[in-house]
Amino acid sequence: MEMGRPFRKGKWWMLRVEEGEGGIPLEVALRERMHISGRKLQKLTRMDGIRLNGEKVSLQKNIREGDLLQVLLFPDEEYGVEPEEMPLFIPYEDEHLLIVDKPAGISVHPTEVGQKGTLANALAYHYYQEGLRTKVRHVHRLDRETSGLLLVAKHALAHSILDEELRERRVKRIYLAIIAGTLPKKEETIHFPIGRDRHHPTRRRVSKTGERAVTHYQVVEEYSQGSLLRLELETGRTHQIRVHLNHLGHPLLGDPLYGGDQRWIRRQALHAHQLSFFHPFLEQEMRFTSPLPQDMESVIRQWREMDGKFTPR
């Protein structure tokens, strides 16, 4: 059964039942056409967040042509952090989610009460400017010194669906990285479990008792000084790329925590280059790309020139 497309009106997410689309329970329509899980349905029911034609009804009531399904998807919430005006580059945004291109040197969220200067603070201010009151919900994370694309959900249902997509490995994340030296294979999958380093509070290390961690890499280009890699995460462990490359003996350039050479760049040379996923509400594949930031591009340009290679403009 194919119904009309849901739409937003104020705090409500709505769906009009069109000709030939009635005769099924409200619960079925909400699950199949508005992508609301059973757990979310229970929560919405308790807060009077589901209505049919403006009235609270049983989820087992059959819908009819012309009915209006209503879900309280956009309630007012606290931001969770203090809004702070900061520059933001947002390649894409709709009422359900946004993509932000994070610069290096900014944390995704506060790590202590009252902390400011994070991406979450900037997003809260962005919401405030839009007249939107909702909690800041990032779907995944990037380290402070990693630049690139980050997926953010704008309401609880979007976060729940996208979080499941991430856990089921249907959110694809591709990174570009620069290392010193060259790897023995041009393409390989790294299977090394990762756990905490007992001798350092923030480091991680390859450990037999650690969590499963899988990284796919491909050499994009090699230079006399090092290599540019393309990496795809199958799992998302803390510091995964940094730990795996360090274990191979080729830590990220500029990464002091894992022994990376800082002569060329003063932060870990890692950039979240591509992000792709299925948009649960628009029901279409989405793909976004962020070019190498200036500091990483500068390293590559210098290395190419040292090797006498042509650098495209």
CSV table of N, CA, C and O in Angstrom, one decimal, residues 69-123:
chain,number,residue,atom,x,y,z
A,69,LEU,N,-3.6,11.5,10.0
A,69,LEU,CA,-2.8,10.9,11.1
A,69,LEU,C,-1.8,12.0,11.6
A,69,LEU,O,-1.2,12.7,10.8
A,70,GLN,N,-1.7,12.1,13.0
A,70,GLN,CA,-0.9,13.2,13.6
A,70,GLN,C,0.0,12.6,14.6
A,70,GLN,O,-0.4,11.8,15.5
A,71,VAL,N,1.3,12.9,14.5
A,71,VAL,CA,2.3,12.4,15.5
A,71,VAL,C,3.1,13.6,16.0
A,71,VAL,O,3.6,14.5,15.2
A,72,LEU,N,3.2,13.7,17.3
A,72,LEU,CA,3.9,14.8,18.0
A,72,LEU,C,5.4,14.5,17.9
A,72,LEU,O,6.1,14.0,18.8
A,73,LEU,N,6.0,15.0,16.8
A,73,LEU,CA,7.4,14.7,16.4
A,73,LEU,C,8.3,15.8,16.8
A,73,LEU,O,9.5,15.6,16.9
A,74,PHE,N,7.8,17.0,17.0
A,74,PHE,CA,8.6,18.2,17.2
A,74,PHE,C,8.3,19.0,18.4
A,74,PHE,O,8.0,20.2,18.4
A,75,PRO,N,8.2,18.3,19.6
A,75,PRO,CA,7.9,19.0,20.8
A,75,PRO,C,9.1,19.9,21.3
A,75,PRO,O,10.2,19.7,20.9
A,76,ASP,N,8.8,21.0,22.0
A,76,ASP,CA,9.8,21.8,22.5
A,76,ASP,C,10.6,21.1,23.5
A,76,ASP,O,10.1,20.4,24.4
A,77,GLU,N,12.0,21.2,23.4
A,77,GLU,CA,12.9,20.5,24.3
A,77,GLU,C,14.0,21.5,24.7
A,77,GLU,O,14.3,22.5,24.0
A,78,GLU,N,14.7,21.2,25.8
A,78,GLU,CA,15.9,22.0,26.1
A,78,GLU,C,17.0,21.6,25.2
A,78,GLU,O,17.1,20.4,24.8
A,79,TYR,N,17.9,22.5,24.8
A,79,TYR,CA,19.0,22.2,23.9
A,79,TYR,C,20.0,21.2,24.5
A,79,TYR,O,20.6,20.5,23.8
A,80,GLY,N,20.1,21.2,25.8
A,80,GLY,CA,21.1,20.3,26.5
A,80,GLY,C,22.4,21.0,26.7
A,80,GLY,O,23.2,20.5,27.5
A,81,VAL,N,22.7,22.1,26.0
A,81,VAL,CA,23.9,22.9,26.1
A,81,VAL,C,23.5,24.3,25.9
A,81,VAL,O,22.5,24.7,25.4
A,82,GLU,N,24.4,25.2,26.3
A,82,GLU,CA,24.2,26.6,26.2
A,82,GLU,C,24.4,27.1,24.7
A,82,GLU,O,25.5,26.8,24.2
A,83,PRO,N,23.5,27.7,24.1
A,83,PRO,CA,23.7,28.2,22.7
A,83,PRO,C,24.9,29.2,22.7
A,83,PRO,O,25.0,30.1,23.6
A,84,GLU,N,25.7,29.1,21.7
A,84,GLU,CA,26.8,30.0,21.5
A,84,GLU,C,27.0,30.3,20.0
A,84,GLU,O,27.1,29.4,19.2
A,85,GLU,N,27.1,31.6,19.7
A,85,GLU,CA,27.3,31.9,18.3
A,85,GLU,C,28.7,31.6,17.8
A,85,GLU,O,29.7,32.1,18.4
A,86,MET,N,28.8,30.7,16.8
A,86,MET,CA,30.1,30.3,16.3
A,86,MET,C,29.8,30.0,14.8
A,86,MET,O,28.7,29.7,14.4
A,87,PRO,N,30.9,30.2,14.0
A,87,PRO,CA,30.7,29.8,12.5
A,87,PRO,C,30.4,28.4,12.3
A,87,PRO,O,30.9,27.5,13.0
A,88,LEU,N,29.5,28.1,11.4
A,88,LEU,CA,29.1,26.7,11.1
A,88,LEU,C,29.0,26.6,9.6
A,88,LEU,O,28.4,27.5,8.9
A,89,PHE,N,29.4,25.5,9.0
A,89,PHE,CA,29.2,25.2,7.6
A,89,PHE,C,28.3,24.0,7.6
A,89,PHE,O,28.7,22.9,8.0
A,90,ILE,N,27.1,24.2,7.1
A,90,ILE,CA,26.1,23.2,7.0
A,90,ILE,C,25.7,22.9,5.5
A,90,ILE,O,25.0,23.6,4.9
A,91,PRO,N,26.3,21.8,4.9
A,91,PRO,CA,26.0,21.5,3.5
A,91,PRO,C,24.6,21.2,3.2
A,91,PRO,O,24.1,21.3,2.1
A,92,TYR,N,23.9,20.6,4.3
A,92,TYR,CA,22.5,20.1,4.0
A,92,TYR,C,21.7,20.2,5.3
A,92,TYR,O,22.2,19.9,6.4
A,93,GLU,N,20.4,20.6,5.2
A,93,GLU,CA,19.6,20.6,6.4
A,93,GLU,C,18.1,20.5,5.9
A,93,GLU,O,17.7,21.1,4.9
A,94,ASP,N,17.3,19.7,6.6
A,94,ASP,CA,15.9,19.7,6.5
A,94,ASP,C,15.3,19.6,7.8
A,94,ASP,O,16.0,19.8,8.9
A,95,GLU,N,14.0,19.3,7.9
A,95,GLU,CA,13.3,19.4,9.2
A,95,GLU,C,13.7,18.2,10.1
A,95,GLU,O,13.4,18.2,11.3
A,96,HIS,N,14.3,17.2,9.6
A,96,HIS,CA,14.6,16.0,10.3
A,96,HIS,C,16.1,15.8,10.7
A,96,HIS,O,16.4,15.2,11.7
A,97,LEU,N,17.0,16.3,9.9
A,97,LEU,CA,18.4,16.1,10.1
A,97,LEU,C,19.2,17.2,9.5
A,97,LEU,O,18.7,18.0,8.6
A,98,LEU,N,20.5,17.3,9.8
A,98,LEU,CA,21.4,18.2,9.1
A,98,LEU,C,22.8,17.5,9.0
A,98,LEU,O,23.1,16.6,9.8
A,99,ILE,N,23.6,18.0,8.1
A,99,ILE,CA,25.0,17.6,7.9
A,99,ILE,C,25.8,18.8,8.2
A,99,ILE,O,25.6,19.9,7.7
A,100,VAL,N,26.8,18.7,9.1
A,100,VAL,CA,27.7,19.8,9.4
A,100,VAL,C,29.1,19.4,9.0
A,100,VAL,O,29.5,18.2,9.3
A,101,ASP,N,29.9,20.3,8.5
A,101,ASP,CA,31.3,20.0,8.1
A,101,ASP,C,32.1,20.6,9.2
A,101,ASP,O,32.3,21.9,9.3
A,102,LYS,N,32.6,19.8,10.1
A,102,LYS,CA,33.3,20.2,11.3
A,102,LYS,C,34.8,20.6,11.0
A,102,LYS,O,35.5,19.8,10.4
A,103,PRO,N,35.2,21.7,11.4
A,103,PRO,CA,36.7,22.0,11.3
A,103,PRO,C,37.5,21.3,12.4
A,103,PRO,O,36.9,20.9,13.4
A,104,ALA,N,38.7,21.1,12.2
A,104,ALA,CA,39.6,20.6,13.2
A,104,ALA,C,39.7,21.5,14.3
A,104,ALA,O,39.6,22.7,14.2
A,105,GLY,N,40.0,21.0,15.6
A,105,GLY,CA,40.2,21.8,16.7
A,105,GLY,C,39.0,22.2,17.5
A,105,GLY,O,39.0,23.0,18.4
A,106,ILE,N,37.8,21.6,17.2
A,106,ILE,CA,36.6,21.8,18.0
A,106,ILE,C,36.0,20.5,18.4
A,106,ILE,O,35.9,19.6,17.6
A,107,SER,N,35.6,20.4,19.6
A,107,SER,CA,35.0,19.2,20.1
A,107,SER,C,33.6,19.1,19.7
A,107,SER,O,32.9,20.1,19.5
A,108,VAL,N,33.1,17.9,19.5
A,108,VAL,CA,31.7,17.7,19.1
A,108,VAL,C,30.7,18.1,20.2
A,108,VAL,O,29.7,18.7,19.9
A,109,HIS,N,31.0,17.8,21.4
A,109,HIS,CA,30.1,18.1,22.6
A,109,HIS,C,30.9,18.4,23.8
A,109,HIS,O,32.1,18.0,23.9
A,110,PRO,N,30.3,19.0,24.8
A,110,PRO,CA,31.0,19.3,26.1
A,110,PRO,C,31.4,18.0,26.8
A,110,PRO,O,30.6,17.0,26.7
A,111,THR,N,32.5,18.0,27.5
A,111,THR,CA,32.9,16.9,28.3
A,111,THR,C,32.7,17.2,29.8
A,111,THR,O,33.0,16.4,30.7
A,112,GLU,N,32.4,18.4,30.1
A,112,GLU,CA,32.1,18.8,31.5
A,112,GLU,C,31.0,19.9,31.6
A,112,GLU,O,30.8,20.6,30.6
A,113,VAL,N,30.4,20.0,32.7
A,113,VAL,CA,29.3,20.9,32.8
A,113,VAL,C,29.7,22.4,32.6
A,113,VAL,O,30.7,22.8,33.1
A,114,GLY,N,28.9,23.1,31.8
A,114,GLY,CA,29.2,24.5,31.5
A,114,GLY,C,30.2,24.7,30.4
A,114,GLY,O,30.5,25.9,30.1
A,115,GLN,N,30.8,23.7,29.9
A,115,GLN,CA,31.8,23.9,28.8
A,115,GLN,C,31.2,24.5,27.6
A,115,GLN,O,30.1,24.2,27.2
A,116,LYS,N,31.9,25.4,27.0
A,116,LYS,CA,31.4,26.1,25.8
A,116,LYS,C,32.5,25.9,24.7
A,116,LYS,O,33.5,25.3,24.9
A,117,GLY,N,32.2,26.4,23.5
A,117,GLY,CA,33.1,26.4,22.4
A,117,GLY,C,33.1,25.1,21.6
A,117,GLY,O,34.0,24.8,20.9
A,118,THR,N,32.0,24.2,21.8
A,118,THR,CA,31.9,23.0,21.1
A,118,THR,C,30.9,23.1,20.0
A,118,THR,O,30.2,24.1,19.9
A,119,LEU,N,30.9,22.1,19.1
A,119,LEU,CA,30.0,22.0,18.0
A,119,LEU,C,28.6,22.0,18.5
A,119,LEU,O,27.7,22.6,17.9
A,120,ALA,N,28.3,21.3,19.6
A,120,ALA,CA,27.0,21.3,20.2
A,120,ALA,C,26.5,22.7,20.5
A,120,ALA,O,25.3,23.0,20.3
A,121,ASN,N,27.3,23.5,21.1
A,121,ASN,CA,27.0,24.9,21.5
A,121,ASN,C,26.6,25.6,20.2
A,121,ASN,O,25.6,26.4,20.2
A,122,ALA,N,27.4,25.5,19.2
A,122,ALA,CA,27.1,26.2,17.9
A,122,ALA,C,25.8,25.7,17.3
A,122,ALA,O,25.0,26.6,16.8
A,123,LEU,N,25.5,24.4,17.4
A,123,LEU,CA,24.3,23.9,16.8
A,123,LEU,C,23.1,24.4,17.6
A,123,LEU,O,22.0,24.7,17.0
